[in-house]
Short mmCIF file of C-alpha atoms and ligand atoms in Angstrom, two decimals:
data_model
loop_
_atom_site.label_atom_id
_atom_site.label_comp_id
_atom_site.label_asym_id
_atom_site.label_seq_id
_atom_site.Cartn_x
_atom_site.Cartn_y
_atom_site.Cartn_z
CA UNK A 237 13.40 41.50 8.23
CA UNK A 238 11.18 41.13 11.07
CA UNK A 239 8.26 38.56 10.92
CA UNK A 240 8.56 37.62 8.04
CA UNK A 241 8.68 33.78 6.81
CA UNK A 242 11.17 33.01 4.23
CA UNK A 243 9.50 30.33 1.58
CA UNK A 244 12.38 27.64 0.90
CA UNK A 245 10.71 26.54 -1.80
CA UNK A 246 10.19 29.85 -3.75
CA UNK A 247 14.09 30.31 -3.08
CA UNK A 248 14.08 32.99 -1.12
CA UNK A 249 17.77 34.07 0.42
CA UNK A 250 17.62 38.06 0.60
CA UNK A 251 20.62 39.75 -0.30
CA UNK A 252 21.93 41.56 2.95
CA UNK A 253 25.65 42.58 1.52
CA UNK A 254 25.61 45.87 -0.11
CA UNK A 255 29.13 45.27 -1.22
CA UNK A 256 27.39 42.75 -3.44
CA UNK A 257 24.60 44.56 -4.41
CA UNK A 258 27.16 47.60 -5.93
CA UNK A 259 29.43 45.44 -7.94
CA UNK A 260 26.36 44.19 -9.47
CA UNK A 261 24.81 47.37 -10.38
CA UNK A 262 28.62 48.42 -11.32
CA UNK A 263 28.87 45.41 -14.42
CA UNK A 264 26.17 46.91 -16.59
CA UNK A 265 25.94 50.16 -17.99
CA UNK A 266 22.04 50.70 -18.10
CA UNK A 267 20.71 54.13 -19.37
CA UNK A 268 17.47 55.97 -18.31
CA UNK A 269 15.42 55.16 -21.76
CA UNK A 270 16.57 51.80 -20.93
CA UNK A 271 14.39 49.13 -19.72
CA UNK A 272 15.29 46.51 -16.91
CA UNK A 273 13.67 43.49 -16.02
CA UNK A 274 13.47 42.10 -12.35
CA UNK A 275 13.10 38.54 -11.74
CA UNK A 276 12.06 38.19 -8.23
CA UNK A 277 12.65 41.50 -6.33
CA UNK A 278 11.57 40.01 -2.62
CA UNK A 279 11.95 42.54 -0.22
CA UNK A 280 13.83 44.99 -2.90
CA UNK A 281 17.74 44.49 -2.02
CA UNK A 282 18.32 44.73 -5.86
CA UNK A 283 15.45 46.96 -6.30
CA UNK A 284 16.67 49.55 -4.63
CA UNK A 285 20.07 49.71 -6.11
CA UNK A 286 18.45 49.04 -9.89
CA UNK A 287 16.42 52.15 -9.18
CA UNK A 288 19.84 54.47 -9.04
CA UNK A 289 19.85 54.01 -12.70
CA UNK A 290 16.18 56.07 -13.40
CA UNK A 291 15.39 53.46 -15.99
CA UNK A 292 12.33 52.04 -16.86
CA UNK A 293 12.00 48.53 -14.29
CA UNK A 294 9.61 45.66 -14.52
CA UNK A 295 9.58 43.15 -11.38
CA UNK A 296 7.86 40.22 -11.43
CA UNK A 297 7.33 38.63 -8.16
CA UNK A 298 5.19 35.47 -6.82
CA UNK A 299 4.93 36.02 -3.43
CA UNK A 300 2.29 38.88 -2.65
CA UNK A 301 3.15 38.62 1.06
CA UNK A 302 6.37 41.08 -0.24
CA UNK A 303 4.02 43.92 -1.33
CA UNK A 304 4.14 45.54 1.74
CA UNK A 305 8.40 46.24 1.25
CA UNK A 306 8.09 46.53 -2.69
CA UNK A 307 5.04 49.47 -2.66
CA UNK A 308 7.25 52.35 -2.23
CA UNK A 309 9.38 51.55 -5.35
CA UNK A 310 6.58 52.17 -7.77
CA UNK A 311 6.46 54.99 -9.85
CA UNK A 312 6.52 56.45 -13.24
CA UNK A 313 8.76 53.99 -14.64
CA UNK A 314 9.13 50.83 -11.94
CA UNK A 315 5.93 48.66 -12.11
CA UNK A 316 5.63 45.67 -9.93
CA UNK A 317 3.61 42.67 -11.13
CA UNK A 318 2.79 39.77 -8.99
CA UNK A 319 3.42 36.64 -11.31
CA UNK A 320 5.06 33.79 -11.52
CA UNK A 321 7.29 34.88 -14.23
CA UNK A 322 7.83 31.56 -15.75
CA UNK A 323 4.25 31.89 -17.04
CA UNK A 324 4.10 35.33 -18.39
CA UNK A 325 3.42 35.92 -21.78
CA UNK A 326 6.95 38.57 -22.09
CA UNK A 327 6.73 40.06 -25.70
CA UNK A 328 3.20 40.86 -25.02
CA UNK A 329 3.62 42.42 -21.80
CA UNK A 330 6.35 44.55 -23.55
CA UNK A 331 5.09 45.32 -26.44
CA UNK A 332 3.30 48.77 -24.77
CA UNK A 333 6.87 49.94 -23.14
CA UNK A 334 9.22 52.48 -25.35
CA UNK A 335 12.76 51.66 -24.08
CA UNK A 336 16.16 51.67 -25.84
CA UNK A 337 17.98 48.33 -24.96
CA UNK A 338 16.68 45.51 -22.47
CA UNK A 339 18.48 44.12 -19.35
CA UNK A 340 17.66 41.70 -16.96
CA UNK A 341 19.27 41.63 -13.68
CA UNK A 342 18.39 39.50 -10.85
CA UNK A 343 19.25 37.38 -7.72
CA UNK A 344 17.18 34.64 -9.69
CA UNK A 345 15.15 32.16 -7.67
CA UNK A 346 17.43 29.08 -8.13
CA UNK A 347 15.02 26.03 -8.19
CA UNK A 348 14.33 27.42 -11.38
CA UNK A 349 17.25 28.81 -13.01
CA UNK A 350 17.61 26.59 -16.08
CA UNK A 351 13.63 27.48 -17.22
CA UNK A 352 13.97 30.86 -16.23
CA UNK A 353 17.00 31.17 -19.14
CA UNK A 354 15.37 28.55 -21.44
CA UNK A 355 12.64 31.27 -21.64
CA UNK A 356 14.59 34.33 -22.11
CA UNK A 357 16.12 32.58 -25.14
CA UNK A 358 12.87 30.89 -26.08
CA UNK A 359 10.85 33.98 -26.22
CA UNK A 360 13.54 35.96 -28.63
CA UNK A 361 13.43 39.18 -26.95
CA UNK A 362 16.66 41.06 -27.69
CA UNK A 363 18.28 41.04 -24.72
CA UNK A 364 21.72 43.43 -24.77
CA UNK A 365 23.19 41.84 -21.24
CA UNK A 366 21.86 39.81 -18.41
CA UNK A 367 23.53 39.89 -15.22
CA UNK A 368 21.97 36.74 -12.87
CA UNK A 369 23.12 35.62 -9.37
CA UNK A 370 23.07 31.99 -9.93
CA UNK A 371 24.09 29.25 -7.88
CA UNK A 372 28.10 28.80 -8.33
CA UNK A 373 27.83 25.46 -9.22
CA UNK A 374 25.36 26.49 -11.94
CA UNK A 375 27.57 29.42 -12.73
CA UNK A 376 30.55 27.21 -13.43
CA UNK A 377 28.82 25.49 -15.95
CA UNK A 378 26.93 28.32 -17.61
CA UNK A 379 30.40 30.14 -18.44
CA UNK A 380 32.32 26.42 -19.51
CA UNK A 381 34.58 26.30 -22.26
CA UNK A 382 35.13 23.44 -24.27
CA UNK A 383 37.56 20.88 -22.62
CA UNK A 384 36.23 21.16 -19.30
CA UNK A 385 34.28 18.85 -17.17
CA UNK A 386 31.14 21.74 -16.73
CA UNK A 387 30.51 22.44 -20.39
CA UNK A 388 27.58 21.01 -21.33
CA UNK A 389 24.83 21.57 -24.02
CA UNK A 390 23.53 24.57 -21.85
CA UNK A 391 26.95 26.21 -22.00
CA UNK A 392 26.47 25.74 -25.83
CA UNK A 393 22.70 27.43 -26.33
CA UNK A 394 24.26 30.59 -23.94
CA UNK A 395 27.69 30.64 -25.86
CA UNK A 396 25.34 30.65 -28.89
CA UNK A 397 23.80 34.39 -27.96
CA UNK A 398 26.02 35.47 -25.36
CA UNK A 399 29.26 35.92 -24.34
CA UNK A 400 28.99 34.33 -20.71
CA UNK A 401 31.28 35.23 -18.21
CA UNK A 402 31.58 34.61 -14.17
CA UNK A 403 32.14 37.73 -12.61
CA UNK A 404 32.59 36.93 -9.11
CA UNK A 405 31.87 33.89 -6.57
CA UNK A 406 29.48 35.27 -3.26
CA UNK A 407 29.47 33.66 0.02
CA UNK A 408 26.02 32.33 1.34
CA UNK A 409 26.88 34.24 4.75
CA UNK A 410 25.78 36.88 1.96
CA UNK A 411 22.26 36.50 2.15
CA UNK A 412 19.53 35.72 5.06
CA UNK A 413 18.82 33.15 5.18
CA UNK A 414 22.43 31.34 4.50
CA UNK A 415 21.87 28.89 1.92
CA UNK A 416 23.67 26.07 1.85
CA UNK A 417 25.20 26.66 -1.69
CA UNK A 418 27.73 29.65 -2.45
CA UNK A 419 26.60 31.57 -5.52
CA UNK A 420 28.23 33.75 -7.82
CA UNK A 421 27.23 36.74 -10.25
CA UNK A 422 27.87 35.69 -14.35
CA UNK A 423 27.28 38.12 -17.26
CA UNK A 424 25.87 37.26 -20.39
CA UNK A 425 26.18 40.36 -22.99
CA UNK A 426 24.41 39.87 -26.27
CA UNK A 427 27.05 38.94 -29.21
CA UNK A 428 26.75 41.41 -31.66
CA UNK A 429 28.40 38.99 -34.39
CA UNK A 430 27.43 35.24 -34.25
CA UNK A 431 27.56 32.44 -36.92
CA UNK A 432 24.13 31.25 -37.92
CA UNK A 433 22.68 28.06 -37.45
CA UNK A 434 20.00 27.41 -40.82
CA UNK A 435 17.82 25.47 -38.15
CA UNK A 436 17.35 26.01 -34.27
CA UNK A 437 15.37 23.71 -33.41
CA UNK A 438 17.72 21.19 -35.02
CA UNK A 439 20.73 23.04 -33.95
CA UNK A 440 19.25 22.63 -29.54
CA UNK A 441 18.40 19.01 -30.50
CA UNK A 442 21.46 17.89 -32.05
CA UNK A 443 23.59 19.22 -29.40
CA UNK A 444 20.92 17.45 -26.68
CA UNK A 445 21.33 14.31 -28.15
CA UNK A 446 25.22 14.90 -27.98
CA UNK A 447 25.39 15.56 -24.42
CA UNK A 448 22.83 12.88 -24.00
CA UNK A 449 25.14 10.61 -22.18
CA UNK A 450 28.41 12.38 -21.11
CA UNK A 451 30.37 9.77 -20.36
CA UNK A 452 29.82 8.25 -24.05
CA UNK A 453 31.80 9.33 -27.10
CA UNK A 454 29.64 11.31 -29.83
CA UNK A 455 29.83 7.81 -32.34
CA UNK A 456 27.39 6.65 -29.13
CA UNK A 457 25.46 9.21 -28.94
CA UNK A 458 24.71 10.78 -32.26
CA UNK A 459 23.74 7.11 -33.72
CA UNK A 460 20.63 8.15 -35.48
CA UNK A 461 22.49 11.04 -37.14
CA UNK A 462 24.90 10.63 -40.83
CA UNK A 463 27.62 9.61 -38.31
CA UNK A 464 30.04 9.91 -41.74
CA UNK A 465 28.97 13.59 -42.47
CA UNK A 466 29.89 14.44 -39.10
CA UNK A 467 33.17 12.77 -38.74
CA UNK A 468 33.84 14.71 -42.01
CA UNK A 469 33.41 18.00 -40.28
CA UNK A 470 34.70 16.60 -36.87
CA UNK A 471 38.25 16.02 -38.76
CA UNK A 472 38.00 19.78 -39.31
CA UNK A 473 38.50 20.43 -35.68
CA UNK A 474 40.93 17.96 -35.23
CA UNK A 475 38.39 15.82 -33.31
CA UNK A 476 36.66 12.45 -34.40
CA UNK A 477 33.69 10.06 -33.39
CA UNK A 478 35.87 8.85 -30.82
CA UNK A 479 35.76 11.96 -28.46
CA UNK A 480 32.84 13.53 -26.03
CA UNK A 481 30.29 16.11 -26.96
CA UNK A 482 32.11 17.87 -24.15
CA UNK A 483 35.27 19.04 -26.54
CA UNK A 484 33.06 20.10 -29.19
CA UNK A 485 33.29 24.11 -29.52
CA UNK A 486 30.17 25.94 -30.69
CA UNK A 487 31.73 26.42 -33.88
CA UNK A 488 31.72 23.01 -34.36
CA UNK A 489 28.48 22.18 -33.36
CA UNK A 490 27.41 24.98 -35.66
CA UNK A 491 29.30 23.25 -38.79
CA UNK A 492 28.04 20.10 -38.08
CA UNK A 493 23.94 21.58 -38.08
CA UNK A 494 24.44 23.28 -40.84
CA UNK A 495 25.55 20.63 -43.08
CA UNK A 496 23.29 17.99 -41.51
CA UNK A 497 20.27 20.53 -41.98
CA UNK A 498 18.90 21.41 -45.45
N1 LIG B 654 15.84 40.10 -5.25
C1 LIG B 654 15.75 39.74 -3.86
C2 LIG B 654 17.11 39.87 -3.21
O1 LIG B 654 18.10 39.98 -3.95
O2 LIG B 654 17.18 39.85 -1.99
C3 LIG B 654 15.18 38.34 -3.68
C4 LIG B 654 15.94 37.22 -4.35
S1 LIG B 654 15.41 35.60 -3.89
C5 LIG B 654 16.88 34.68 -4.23
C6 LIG B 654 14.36 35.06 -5.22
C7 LIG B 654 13.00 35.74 -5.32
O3 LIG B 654 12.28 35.19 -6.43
C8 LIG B 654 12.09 35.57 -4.12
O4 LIG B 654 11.57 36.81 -3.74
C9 LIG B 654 10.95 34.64 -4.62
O5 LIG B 654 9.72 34.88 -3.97
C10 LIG B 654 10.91 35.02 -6.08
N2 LIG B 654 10.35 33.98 -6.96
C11 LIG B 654 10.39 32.64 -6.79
N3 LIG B 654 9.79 32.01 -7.81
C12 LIG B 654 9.36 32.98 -8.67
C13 LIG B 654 8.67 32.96 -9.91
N4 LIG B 654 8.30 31.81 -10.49
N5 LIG B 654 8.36 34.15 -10.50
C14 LIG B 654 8.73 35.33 -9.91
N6 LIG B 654 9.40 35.40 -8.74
C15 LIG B 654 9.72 34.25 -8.13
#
């Protein structure tokens, strides 16, 4: 790697294990009319291994210092563009690209994780699978199930598109520099059938204001909602007012939108 100076503050830990770098490319099944987006290639670990499947790639990077290791990877179908990719306008810069389905795969920069998926759900592409190294920590509570102590409303917006699941923990000796945080690879793969909410907007609010404070019961929390309509639907699910936001399952929350919402 030479002279070059990592930015801690861009999070940039290079992916050095090519153990790691095969199982990734090994949990999706990407096609050549297929189109993959890169968040943050760096110095091209993942590039290189995204580039065995001939599809069409997108990177976005924001450091133009790694142009120098990216350069040879462009072609055809592999663009590079240097942007911060929390402020690119996504459906527009697709809209000129023929591709089958979409992927996104990437060793995401983790001081931004949580904006980097609010915008991939924000901006409605369809999205068939995502596979994201993630902080585990983060990881744990992306993939959380009702019951446990990571679920939280961002478990709920993922479980609402995808089925999310943790593929495999990675040890920060993995990557150069070592962070000081072990990450791990999840999987989020499009759900082909999900129940509707009438109102999305209401649907991410309501279950905000549920989670607002998790150590408080939902009767706390959801205060300025018809606290009767939704013990109503609570009984349903064999929960009441009395418990946390945390054993709520998305079908739930779902039942409980929909018949707050007109
Ligand atoms: N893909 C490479 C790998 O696996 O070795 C690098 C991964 S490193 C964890 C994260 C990368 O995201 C860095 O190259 C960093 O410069 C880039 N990055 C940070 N913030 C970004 C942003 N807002 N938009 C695009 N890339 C960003």
């Amino acid at each position: 790697m030479g002279e070059f100076k990592h930015k801690h503050s861009l999070g940039q830990n290079f992916l050095k294990d090519k153990k790691v770098l095969i199982k990734i490319i090994d949990s999706v099944d990407v096609k050549e009319d297929d189109l993959i987006i890169e968040v943050g290639p760096g110095q091209g670990a993942l590039t290189k291994y995204l580039k065995l499947f001939h599809a069409n790639l997108l990177c976005y990077e924001i450091d133009t210092r790694v142009e120098k290791y990216l350069n040879s990877f462009i072609d055809d179908k592999t663009k590079i563009i240097y942007k911060d990719f929390l402020s690119v306008d996504l459906e527009n810069e697709l809209k000129d690209i023929k591709y089958n389905d979409l992927y996104i795969i990437a060793n995401l920069p983790y001081y931004i994780t949580t904006p980097i998926l609010e915008k991939i759900i924000n901006t409605k592409l369809d999205v068939k699978a995502m596979v994201l190294m993630v902080q585990n920590e983060v990881a744990l509570r992306l993939a959380a199930k009702p019951g446990s102590k990571d679920y939280g409303a961002i478990s709920v917006y993922l479980n609402y598109y995808y089925d999310v699941e943790r593929l495999f923990v990675v040890d920060r000796t993995s990557f150069d520099p070592i962070p000081k945080v072990d990450s791990a690879v999840i999987r989020l793969k499009k759900k082909e059938k999900r129940s509707l909410v009438k109102n999305e907007k209401f649907f991410f609010e309501f279950v905000r204001t549920a989670f607002t404070m998790k150590r408080k019961n939902l009767r706390n929390n959801l205060k300025k909602y018809n606290l009767e309509k939704i013990e109503e639907i609570l009984h349903k699910y064999n929960l009441s007012l009395q418990d946390r936001a945390e054993n709520v399952s998305l079908e739930c929350f779902i039942d409980i939108v929909n018949n707050l919402s007109k």
